[in-house]
Short mmCIF file of C-alpha atoms in Angstrom, two decimals:
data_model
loop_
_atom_site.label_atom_id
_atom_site.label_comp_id
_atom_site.label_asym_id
_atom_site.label_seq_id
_atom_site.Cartn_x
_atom_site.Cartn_y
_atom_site.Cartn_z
CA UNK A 1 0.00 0.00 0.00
CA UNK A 2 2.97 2.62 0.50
CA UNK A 3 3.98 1.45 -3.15
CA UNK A 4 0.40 2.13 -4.50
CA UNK A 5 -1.06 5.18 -2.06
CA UNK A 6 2.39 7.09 -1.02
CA UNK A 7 4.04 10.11 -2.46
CA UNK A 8 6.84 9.44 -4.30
CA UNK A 9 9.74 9.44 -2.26
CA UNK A 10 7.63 6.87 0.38
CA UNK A 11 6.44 4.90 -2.51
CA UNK A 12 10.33 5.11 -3.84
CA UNK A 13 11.27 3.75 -0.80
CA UNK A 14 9.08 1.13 -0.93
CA UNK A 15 9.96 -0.19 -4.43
CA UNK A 16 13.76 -0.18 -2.99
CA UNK A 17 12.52 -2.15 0.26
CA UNK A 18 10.50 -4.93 -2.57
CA UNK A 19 13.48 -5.18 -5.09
CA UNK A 20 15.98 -5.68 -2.03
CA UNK A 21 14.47 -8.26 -0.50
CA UNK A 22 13.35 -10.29 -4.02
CA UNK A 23 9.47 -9.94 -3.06
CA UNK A 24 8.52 -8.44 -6.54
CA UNK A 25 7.00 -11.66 -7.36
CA UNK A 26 4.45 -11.82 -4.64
CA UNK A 27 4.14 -8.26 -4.50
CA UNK A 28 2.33 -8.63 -8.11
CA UNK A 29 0.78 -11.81 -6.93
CA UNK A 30 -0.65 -9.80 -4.11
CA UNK A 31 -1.73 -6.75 -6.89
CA UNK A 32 -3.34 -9.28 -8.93
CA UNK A 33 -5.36 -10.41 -5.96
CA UNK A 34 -6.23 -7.14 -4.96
CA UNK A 35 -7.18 -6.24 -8.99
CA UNK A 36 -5.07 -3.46 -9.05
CA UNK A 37 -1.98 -4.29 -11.35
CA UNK A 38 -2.98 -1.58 -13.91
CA UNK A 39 -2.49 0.91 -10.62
CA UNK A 40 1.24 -0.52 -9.93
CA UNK A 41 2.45 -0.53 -13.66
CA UNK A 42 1.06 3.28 -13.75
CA UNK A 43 2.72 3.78 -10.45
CA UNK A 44 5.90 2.14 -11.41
CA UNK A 45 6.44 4.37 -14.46
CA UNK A 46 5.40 7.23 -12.56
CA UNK A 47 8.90 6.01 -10.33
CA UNK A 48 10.82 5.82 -13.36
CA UNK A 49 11.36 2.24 -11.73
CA UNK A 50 11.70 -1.15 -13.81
CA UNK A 51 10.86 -4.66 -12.76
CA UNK A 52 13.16 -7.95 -13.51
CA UNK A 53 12.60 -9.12 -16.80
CA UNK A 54 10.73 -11.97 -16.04
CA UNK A 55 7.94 -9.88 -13.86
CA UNK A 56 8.09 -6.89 -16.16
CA UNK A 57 6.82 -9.54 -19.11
CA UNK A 58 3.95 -10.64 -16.69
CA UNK A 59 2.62 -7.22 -15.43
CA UNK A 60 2.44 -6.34 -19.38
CA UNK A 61 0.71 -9.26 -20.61
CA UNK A 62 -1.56 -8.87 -17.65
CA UNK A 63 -2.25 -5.06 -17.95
CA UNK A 64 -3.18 -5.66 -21.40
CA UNK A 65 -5.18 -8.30 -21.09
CA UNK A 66 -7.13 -6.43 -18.15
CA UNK A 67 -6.93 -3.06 -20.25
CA UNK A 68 -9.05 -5.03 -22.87
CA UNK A 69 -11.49 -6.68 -20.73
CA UNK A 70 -12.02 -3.23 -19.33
CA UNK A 71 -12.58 -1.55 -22.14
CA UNK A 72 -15.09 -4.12 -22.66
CA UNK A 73 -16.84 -3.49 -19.87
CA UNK A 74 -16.84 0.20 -20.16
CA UNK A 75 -18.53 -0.12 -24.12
CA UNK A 76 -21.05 -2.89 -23.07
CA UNK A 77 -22.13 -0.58 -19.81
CA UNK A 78 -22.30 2.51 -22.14
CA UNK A 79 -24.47 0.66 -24.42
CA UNK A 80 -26.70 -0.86 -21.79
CA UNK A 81 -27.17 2.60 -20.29
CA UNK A 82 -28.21 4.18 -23.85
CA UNK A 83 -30.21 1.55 -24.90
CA UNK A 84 -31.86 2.53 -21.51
CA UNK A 85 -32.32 6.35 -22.14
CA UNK A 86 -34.01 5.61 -25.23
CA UNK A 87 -36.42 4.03 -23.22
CA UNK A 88 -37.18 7.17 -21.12
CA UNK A 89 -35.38 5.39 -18.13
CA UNK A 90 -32.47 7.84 -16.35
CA UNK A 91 -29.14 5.60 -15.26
CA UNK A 92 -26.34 6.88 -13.97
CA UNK A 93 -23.18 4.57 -13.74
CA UNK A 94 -20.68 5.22 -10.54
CA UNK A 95 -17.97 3.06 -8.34
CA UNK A 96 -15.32 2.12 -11.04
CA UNK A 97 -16.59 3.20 -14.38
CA UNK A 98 -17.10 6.90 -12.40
CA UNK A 99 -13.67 7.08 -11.49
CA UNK A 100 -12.29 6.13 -14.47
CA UNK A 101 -14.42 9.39 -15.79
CA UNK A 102 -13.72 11.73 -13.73
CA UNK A 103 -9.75 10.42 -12.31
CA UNK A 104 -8.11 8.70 -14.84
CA UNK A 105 -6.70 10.09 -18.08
CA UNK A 106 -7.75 6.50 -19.98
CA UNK A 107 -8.80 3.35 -18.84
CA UNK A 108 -5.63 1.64 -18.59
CA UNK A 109 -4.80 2.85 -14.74
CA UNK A 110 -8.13 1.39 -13.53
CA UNK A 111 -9.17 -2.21 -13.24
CA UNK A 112 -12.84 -3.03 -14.08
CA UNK A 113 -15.01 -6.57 -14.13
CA UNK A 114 -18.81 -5.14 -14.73
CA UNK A 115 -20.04 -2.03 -14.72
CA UNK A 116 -22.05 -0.63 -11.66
CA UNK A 117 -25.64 1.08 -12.69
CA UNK A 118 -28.62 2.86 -10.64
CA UNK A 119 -31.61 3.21 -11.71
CA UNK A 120 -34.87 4.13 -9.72
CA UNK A 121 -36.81 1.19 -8.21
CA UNK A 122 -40.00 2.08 -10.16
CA UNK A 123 -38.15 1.41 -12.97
CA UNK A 124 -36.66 -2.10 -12.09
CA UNK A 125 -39.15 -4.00 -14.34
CA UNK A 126 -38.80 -2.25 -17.58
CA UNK A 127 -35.11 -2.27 -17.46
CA UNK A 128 -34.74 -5.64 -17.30
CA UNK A 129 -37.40 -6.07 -20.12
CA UNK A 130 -34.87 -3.73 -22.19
CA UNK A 131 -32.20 -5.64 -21.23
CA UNK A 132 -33.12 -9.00 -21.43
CA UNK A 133 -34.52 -7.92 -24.89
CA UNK A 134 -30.40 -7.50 -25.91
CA UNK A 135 -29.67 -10.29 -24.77
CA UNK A 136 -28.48 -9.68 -21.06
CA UNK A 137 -29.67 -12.73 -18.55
CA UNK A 138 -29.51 -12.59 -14.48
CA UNK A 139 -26.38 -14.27 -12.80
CA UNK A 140 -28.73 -15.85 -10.46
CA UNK A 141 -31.33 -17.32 -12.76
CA UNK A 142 -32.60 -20.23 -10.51
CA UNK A 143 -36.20 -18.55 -8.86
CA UNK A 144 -38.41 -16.51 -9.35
CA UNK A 145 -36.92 -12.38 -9.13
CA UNK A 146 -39.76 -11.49 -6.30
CA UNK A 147 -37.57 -14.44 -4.17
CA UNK A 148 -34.52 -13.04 -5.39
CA UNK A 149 -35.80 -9.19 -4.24
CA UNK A 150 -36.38 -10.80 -0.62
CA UNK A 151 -33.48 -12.87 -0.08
CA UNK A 152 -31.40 -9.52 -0.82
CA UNK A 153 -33.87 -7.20 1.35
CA UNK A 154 -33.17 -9.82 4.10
CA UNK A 155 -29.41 -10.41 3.41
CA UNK A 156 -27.23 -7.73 6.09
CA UNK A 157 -24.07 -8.79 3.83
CA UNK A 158 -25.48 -6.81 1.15
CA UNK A 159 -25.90 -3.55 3.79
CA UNK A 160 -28.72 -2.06 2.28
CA UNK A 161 -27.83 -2.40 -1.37
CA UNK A 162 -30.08 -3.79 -3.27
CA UNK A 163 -29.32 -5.10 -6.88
CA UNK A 164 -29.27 -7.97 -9.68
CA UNK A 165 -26.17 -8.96 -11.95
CA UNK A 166 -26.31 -9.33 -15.75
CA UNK A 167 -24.44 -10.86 -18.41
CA UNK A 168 -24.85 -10.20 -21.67
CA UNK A 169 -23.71 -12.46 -24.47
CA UNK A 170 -20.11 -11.81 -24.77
CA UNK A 171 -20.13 -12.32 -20.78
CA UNK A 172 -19.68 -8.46 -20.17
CA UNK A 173 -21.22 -7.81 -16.52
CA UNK A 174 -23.44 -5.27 -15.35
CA UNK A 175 -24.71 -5.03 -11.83
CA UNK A 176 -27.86 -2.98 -11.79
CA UNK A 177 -28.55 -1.54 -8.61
CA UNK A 178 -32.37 0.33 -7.25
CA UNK A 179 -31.18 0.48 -3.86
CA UNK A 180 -28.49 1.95 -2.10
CA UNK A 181 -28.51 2.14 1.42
CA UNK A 182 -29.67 5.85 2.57
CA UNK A 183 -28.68 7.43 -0.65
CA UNK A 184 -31.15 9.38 -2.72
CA UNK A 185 -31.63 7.69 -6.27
CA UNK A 186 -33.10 11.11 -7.65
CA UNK A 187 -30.21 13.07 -5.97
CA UNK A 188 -28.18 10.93 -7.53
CA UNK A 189 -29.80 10.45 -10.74
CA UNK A 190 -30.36 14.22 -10.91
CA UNK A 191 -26.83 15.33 -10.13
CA UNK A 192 -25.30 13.08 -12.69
CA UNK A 193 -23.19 14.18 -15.86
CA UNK A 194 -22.17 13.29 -19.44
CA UNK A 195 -18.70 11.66 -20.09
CA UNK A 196 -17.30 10.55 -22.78
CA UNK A 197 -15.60 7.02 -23.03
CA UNK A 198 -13.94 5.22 -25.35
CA UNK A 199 -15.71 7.04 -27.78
CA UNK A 200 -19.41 6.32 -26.16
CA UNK A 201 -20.97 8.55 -24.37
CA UNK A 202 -22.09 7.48 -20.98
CA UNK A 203 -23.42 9.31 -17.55
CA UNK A 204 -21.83 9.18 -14.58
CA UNK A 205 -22.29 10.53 -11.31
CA UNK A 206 -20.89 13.49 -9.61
CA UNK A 207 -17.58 13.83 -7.68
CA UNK A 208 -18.80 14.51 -4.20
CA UNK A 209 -21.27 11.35 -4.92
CA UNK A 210 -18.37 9.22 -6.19
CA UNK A 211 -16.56 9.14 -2.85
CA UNK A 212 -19.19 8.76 -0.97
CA UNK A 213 -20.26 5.59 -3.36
CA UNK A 214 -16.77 4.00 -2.80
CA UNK A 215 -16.73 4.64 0.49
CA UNK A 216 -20.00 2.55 1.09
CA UNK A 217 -18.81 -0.34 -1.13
CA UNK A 218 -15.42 -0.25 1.35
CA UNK A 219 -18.04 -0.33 4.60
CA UNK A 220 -20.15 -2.85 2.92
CA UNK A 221 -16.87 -5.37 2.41
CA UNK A 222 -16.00 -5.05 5.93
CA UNK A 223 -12.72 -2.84 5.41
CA UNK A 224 -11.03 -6.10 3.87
CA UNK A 225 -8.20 -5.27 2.23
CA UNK A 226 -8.36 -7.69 -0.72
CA UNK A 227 -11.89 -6.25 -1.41
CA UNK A 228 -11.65 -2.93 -0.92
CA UNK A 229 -7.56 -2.10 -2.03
CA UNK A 230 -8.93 -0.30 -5.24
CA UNK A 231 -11.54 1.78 -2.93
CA UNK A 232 -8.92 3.49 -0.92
CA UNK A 233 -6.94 4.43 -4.02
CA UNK A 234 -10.01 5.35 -5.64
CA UNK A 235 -10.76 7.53 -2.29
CA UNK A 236 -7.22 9.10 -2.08
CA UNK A 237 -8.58 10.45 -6.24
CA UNK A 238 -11.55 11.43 -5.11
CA UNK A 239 -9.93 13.46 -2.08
CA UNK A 240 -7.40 15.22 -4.33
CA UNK A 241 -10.46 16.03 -7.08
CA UNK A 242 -12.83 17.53 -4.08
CA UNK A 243 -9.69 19.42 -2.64
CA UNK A 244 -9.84 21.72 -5.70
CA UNK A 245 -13.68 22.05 -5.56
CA UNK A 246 -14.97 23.57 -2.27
CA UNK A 247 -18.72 23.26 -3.42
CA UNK A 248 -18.12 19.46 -4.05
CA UNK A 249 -16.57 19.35 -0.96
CA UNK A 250 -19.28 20.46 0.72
CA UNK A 251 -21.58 18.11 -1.00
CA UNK A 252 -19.98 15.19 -0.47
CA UNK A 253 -19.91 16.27 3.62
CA UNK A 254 -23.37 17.67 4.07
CA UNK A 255 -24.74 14.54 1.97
CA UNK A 256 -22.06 11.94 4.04
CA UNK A 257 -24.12 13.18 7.33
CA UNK A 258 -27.77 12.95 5.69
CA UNK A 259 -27.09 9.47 4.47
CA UNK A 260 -25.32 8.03 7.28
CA UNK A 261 -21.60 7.92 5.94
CA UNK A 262 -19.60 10.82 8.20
CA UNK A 263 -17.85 8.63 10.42
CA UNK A 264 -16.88 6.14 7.29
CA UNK A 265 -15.87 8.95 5.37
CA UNK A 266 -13.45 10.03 7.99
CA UNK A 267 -12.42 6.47 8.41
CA UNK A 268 -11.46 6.65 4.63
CA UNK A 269 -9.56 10.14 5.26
CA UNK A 270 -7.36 9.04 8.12
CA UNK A 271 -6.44 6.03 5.89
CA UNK A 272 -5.09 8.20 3.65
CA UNK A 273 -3.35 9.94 5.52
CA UNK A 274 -1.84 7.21 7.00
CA UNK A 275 0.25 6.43 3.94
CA UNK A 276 1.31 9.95 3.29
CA UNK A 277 -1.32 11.16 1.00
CA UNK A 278 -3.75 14.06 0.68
CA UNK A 279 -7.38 14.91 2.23
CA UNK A 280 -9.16 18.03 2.74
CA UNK A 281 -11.29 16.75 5.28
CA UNK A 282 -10.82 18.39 8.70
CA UNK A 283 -8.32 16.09 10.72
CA UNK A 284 -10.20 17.83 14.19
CA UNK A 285 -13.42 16.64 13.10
CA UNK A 286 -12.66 12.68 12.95
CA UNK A 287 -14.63 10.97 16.17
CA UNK A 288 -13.95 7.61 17.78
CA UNK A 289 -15.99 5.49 15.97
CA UNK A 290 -13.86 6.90 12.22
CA UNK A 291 -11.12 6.39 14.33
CA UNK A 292 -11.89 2.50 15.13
CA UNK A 293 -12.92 2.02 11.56
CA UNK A 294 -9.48 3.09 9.98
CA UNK A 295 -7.33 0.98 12.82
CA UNK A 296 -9.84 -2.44 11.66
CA UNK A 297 -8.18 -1.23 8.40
CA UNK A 298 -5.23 -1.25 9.40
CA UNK A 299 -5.05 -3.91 11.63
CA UNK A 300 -6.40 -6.24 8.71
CA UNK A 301 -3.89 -4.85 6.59
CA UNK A 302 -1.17 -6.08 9.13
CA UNK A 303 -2.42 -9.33 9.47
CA UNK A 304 -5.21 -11.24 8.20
CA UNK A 305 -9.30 -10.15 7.49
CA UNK A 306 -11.90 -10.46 9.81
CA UNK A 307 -14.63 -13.22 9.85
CA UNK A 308 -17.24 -11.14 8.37
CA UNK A 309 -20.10 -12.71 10.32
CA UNK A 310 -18.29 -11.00 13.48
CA UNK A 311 -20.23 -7.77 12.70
CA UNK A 312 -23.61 -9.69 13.11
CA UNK A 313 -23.09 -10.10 16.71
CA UNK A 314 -23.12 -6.54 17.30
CA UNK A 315 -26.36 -5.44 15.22
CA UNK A 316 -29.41 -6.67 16.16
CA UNK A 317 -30.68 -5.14 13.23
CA UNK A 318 -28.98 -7.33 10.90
CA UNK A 319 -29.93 -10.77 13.17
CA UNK A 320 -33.27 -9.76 12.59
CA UNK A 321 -32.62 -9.36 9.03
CA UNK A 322 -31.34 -12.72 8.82
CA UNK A 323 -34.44 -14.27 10.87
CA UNK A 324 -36.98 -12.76 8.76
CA UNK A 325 -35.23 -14.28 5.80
CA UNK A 326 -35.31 -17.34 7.16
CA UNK A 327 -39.07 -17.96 8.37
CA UNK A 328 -39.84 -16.72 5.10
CA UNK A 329 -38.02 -20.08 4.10
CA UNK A 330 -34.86 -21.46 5.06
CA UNK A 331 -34.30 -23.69 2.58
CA UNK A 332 -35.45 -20.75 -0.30
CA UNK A 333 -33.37 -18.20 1.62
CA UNK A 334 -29.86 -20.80 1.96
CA UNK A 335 -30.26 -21.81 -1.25
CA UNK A 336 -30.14 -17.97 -2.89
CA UNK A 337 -26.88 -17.48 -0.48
CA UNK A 338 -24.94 -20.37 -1.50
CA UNK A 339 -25.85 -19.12 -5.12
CA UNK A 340 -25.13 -15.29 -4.54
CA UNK A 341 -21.62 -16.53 -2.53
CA UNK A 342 -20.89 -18.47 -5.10
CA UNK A 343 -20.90 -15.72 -8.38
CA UNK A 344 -18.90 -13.44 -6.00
CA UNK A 345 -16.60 -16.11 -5.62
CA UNK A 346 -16.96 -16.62 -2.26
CA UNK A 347 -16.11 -20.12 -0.02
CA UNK A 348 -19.58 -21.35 1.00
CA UNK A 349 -20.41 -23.42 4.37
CA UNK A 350 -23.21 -25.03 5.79
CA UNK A 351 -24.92 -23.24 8.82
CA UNK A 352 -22.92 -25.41 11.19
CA UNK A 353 -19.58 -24.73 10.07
CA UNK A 354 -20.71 -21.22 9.82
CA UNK A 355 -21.52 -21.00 13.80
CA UNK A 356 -18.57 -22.72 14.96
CA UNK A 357 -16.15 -20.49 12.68
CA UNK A 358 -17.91 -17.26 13.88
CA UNK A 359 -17.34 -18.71 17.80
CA UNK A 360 -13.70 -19.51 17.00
CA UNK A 361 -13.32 -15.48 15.90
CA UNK A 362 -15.24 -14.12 18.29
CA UNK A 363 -13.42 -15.75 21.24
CA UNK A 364 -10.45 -14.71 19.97
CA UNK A 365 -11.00 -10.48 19.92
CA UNK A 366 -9.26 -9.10 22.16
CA UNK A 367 -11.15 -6.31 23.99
CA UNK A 368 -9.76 -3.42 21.36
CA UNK A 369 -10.67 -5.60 18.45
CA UNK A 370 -14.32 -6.05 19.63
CA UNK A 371 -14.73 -2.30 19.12
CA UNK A 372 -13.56 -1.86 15.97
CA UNK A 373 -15.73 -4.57 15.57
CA UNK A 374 -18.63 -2.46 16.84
CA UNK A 375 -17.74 0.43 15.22
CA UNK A 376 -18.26 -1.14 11.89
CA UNK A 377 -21.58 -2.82 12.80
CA UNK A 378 -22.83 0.71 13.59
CA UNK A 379 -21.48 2.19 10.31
CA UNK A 380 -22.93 -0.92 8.47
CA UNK A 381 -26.53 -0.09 10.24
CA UNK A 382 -26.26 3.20 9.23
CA UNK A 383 -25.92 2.66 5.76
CA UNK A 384 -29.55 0.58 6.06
#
């Protein structure tokens, strides 16, 4: 992360740190993992530093290969979303295709697997009628989508996001999304802009809306670093963009307080900062529970990720979530989580193995690792 997030001289002395000690091969085995090998090549060259031949070789034929599946991505998500507009339905895409937009000179510094778009709830139906009419088809076919809509209302992993993958024929991904938490769909439908990309233009939605987006999908993954590496570079962009905007600024901090995201925003600041970068966020303004939030960061960074059931046991809010789903049908409600863990590529277990894994963690947090704990169970219930 000092390689990746650090100004130069840090990230300088990082790179001499890596070569020195021969770890450039698991340092891009641990990029690859964290999907951002397109954000060490740029950072690399931005160095004026060269790998051994052997790992220079990989981290091009990777790049490139990620560069096209990208762009990809980007065209098929552009499409989708004018297809859309023809339709009289407003979509806005944010998370990675926004920063690309709006931080990124070209889509070559930014890793991308599916494109992330909102639309309003009413208008859930009749997109996917547009959709599925070019060909795109729901990751999660099995059931009906009324189960589907339940199982994710009822599912506290999701933290108040509510939304359905797509494929389309050429197995370009979309996740559509008519939920997010506290956020306003028709401020954030409203606010959005025009961009231009690869050619296509697309809408995206507005700085002060983009961090507070990434910020979310970090709280929603637990702080983990393998899930969320991209979101605090991505938040370290955002933070120099909004530095040279005050009235985005202030957007992004009055609408981080109406929709629940103030301490996590914080959180994402002192993270930052932590590794040398830039925020304009007042340093005097960052509570206890921001504070907790960056040190589970931190702390995971320095040693392994939490069990994410942990937070559970401090919300009763999501328990009851999790009960509702299941007297609405256990079986119905298992079933859609092994198949929802399994297209994000997650290790599934049965409810058993589940229990005595989430015991095992929990007995062994120490007392300051229960409240970071805590403090991300109350960010996650504030995001519902």
């Amino acid at each position: 992360m000092r390689l990746l997030a650090s100004p130069h001289d840090a990230a300088l002395a990082a790179a001499n740190e890596i070569e020195a000690a021969g770890e450039w091969p698991t340092v891009l085995g641990l990029c690859e993992r964290w999907k951002v090998l397109p954000a060490v090549a740029a950072r690399l060259a931005a160095l004026g530093r060269s790998l051994p031949p052997a790992e220079a070789d990989e981290l091009r034929r990777a790049t490139a290969a990620q560069f096209i599946r990208t762009s990809l991505c980007l065209r098929a998500g552009s499409e989708a979303m004018q297809r859309l507009h023809a339709v009289g339905i407003q979509a806005a895409a944010f998370k990675g295709c926004a920063v690309i937009a709006l931080l990124h000179a070209n889509a070559r510094d930014r890793m991308l697997q599916d494109v992330d778009i909102l639309i309003r709830a009413d208008d859930l139906s009749a997109t996917l009628t547009t959709l599925e009419a070019h060909g795109y088809r729901r990751d999660i076919a099995s059931g009906s989508l009324a189960d589907y809509i339940a199982f994710v209302k009822n599912s506290p992993g999701a933290a108040g996001n509510q939304a359905v993958s797509l494929s389309n024929p050429a197995g370009n991904h979309l996740d559509l999304h008519w939920k997010l938490g506290h956020f306003d769909a028709e401020a954030l439908l409203d606010t959005a802009r025009p961009v231009r990309l690869l050619n296509v233009e697309t809408t995206v939605v507005r700085p002060a809306f983009g961090l507070l987006l990434t910020v979310h999908h970090a709280v929603r993954n637990d702080l983990i670093p393998d899930e969320i590496a991209r979101d605090i570079l991505d938040c370290g962009g955002w933070f120099r963009l909004l530095a040279t905007d005050p009235q985005e600024l202030s957007c992004a901090l009055e609408y981080a307080r109406r929709w629940g995201l103030d301490d996590a925003v914080h959180a994402a600041s002192m993270i930052v900062l932590q590794f040398g970068g830039a925020s304009p966020l007042p340093v005097a303004a960052t509570g206890s529970t921001a504070a907790a939030l960056a040190d589970l960061y931190l702390r995971q960074l320095d040693s392994e990720p939490i069990n994410s059931d942990l937070p559970y046991l401090a919300s009763p809010r999501a328990i009851g979530q999790i009960l509702s789903g299941a007297l609405s049908g256990w079986r119905r409600y298992a079933g859609l989580m092994r198949e929802f863990e399994a297209a994000n590529g997650e290790e599934s277990f049965t409810l058993s193995e589940r229990l005595k894994r989430l015991a095992t963690a929990a007995w062994q947090l120490s007392p300051a690792q229960w409240r970071q704990v805590r403090a991300l169970a109350r960010a996650k219930e504030r995001l519902l």
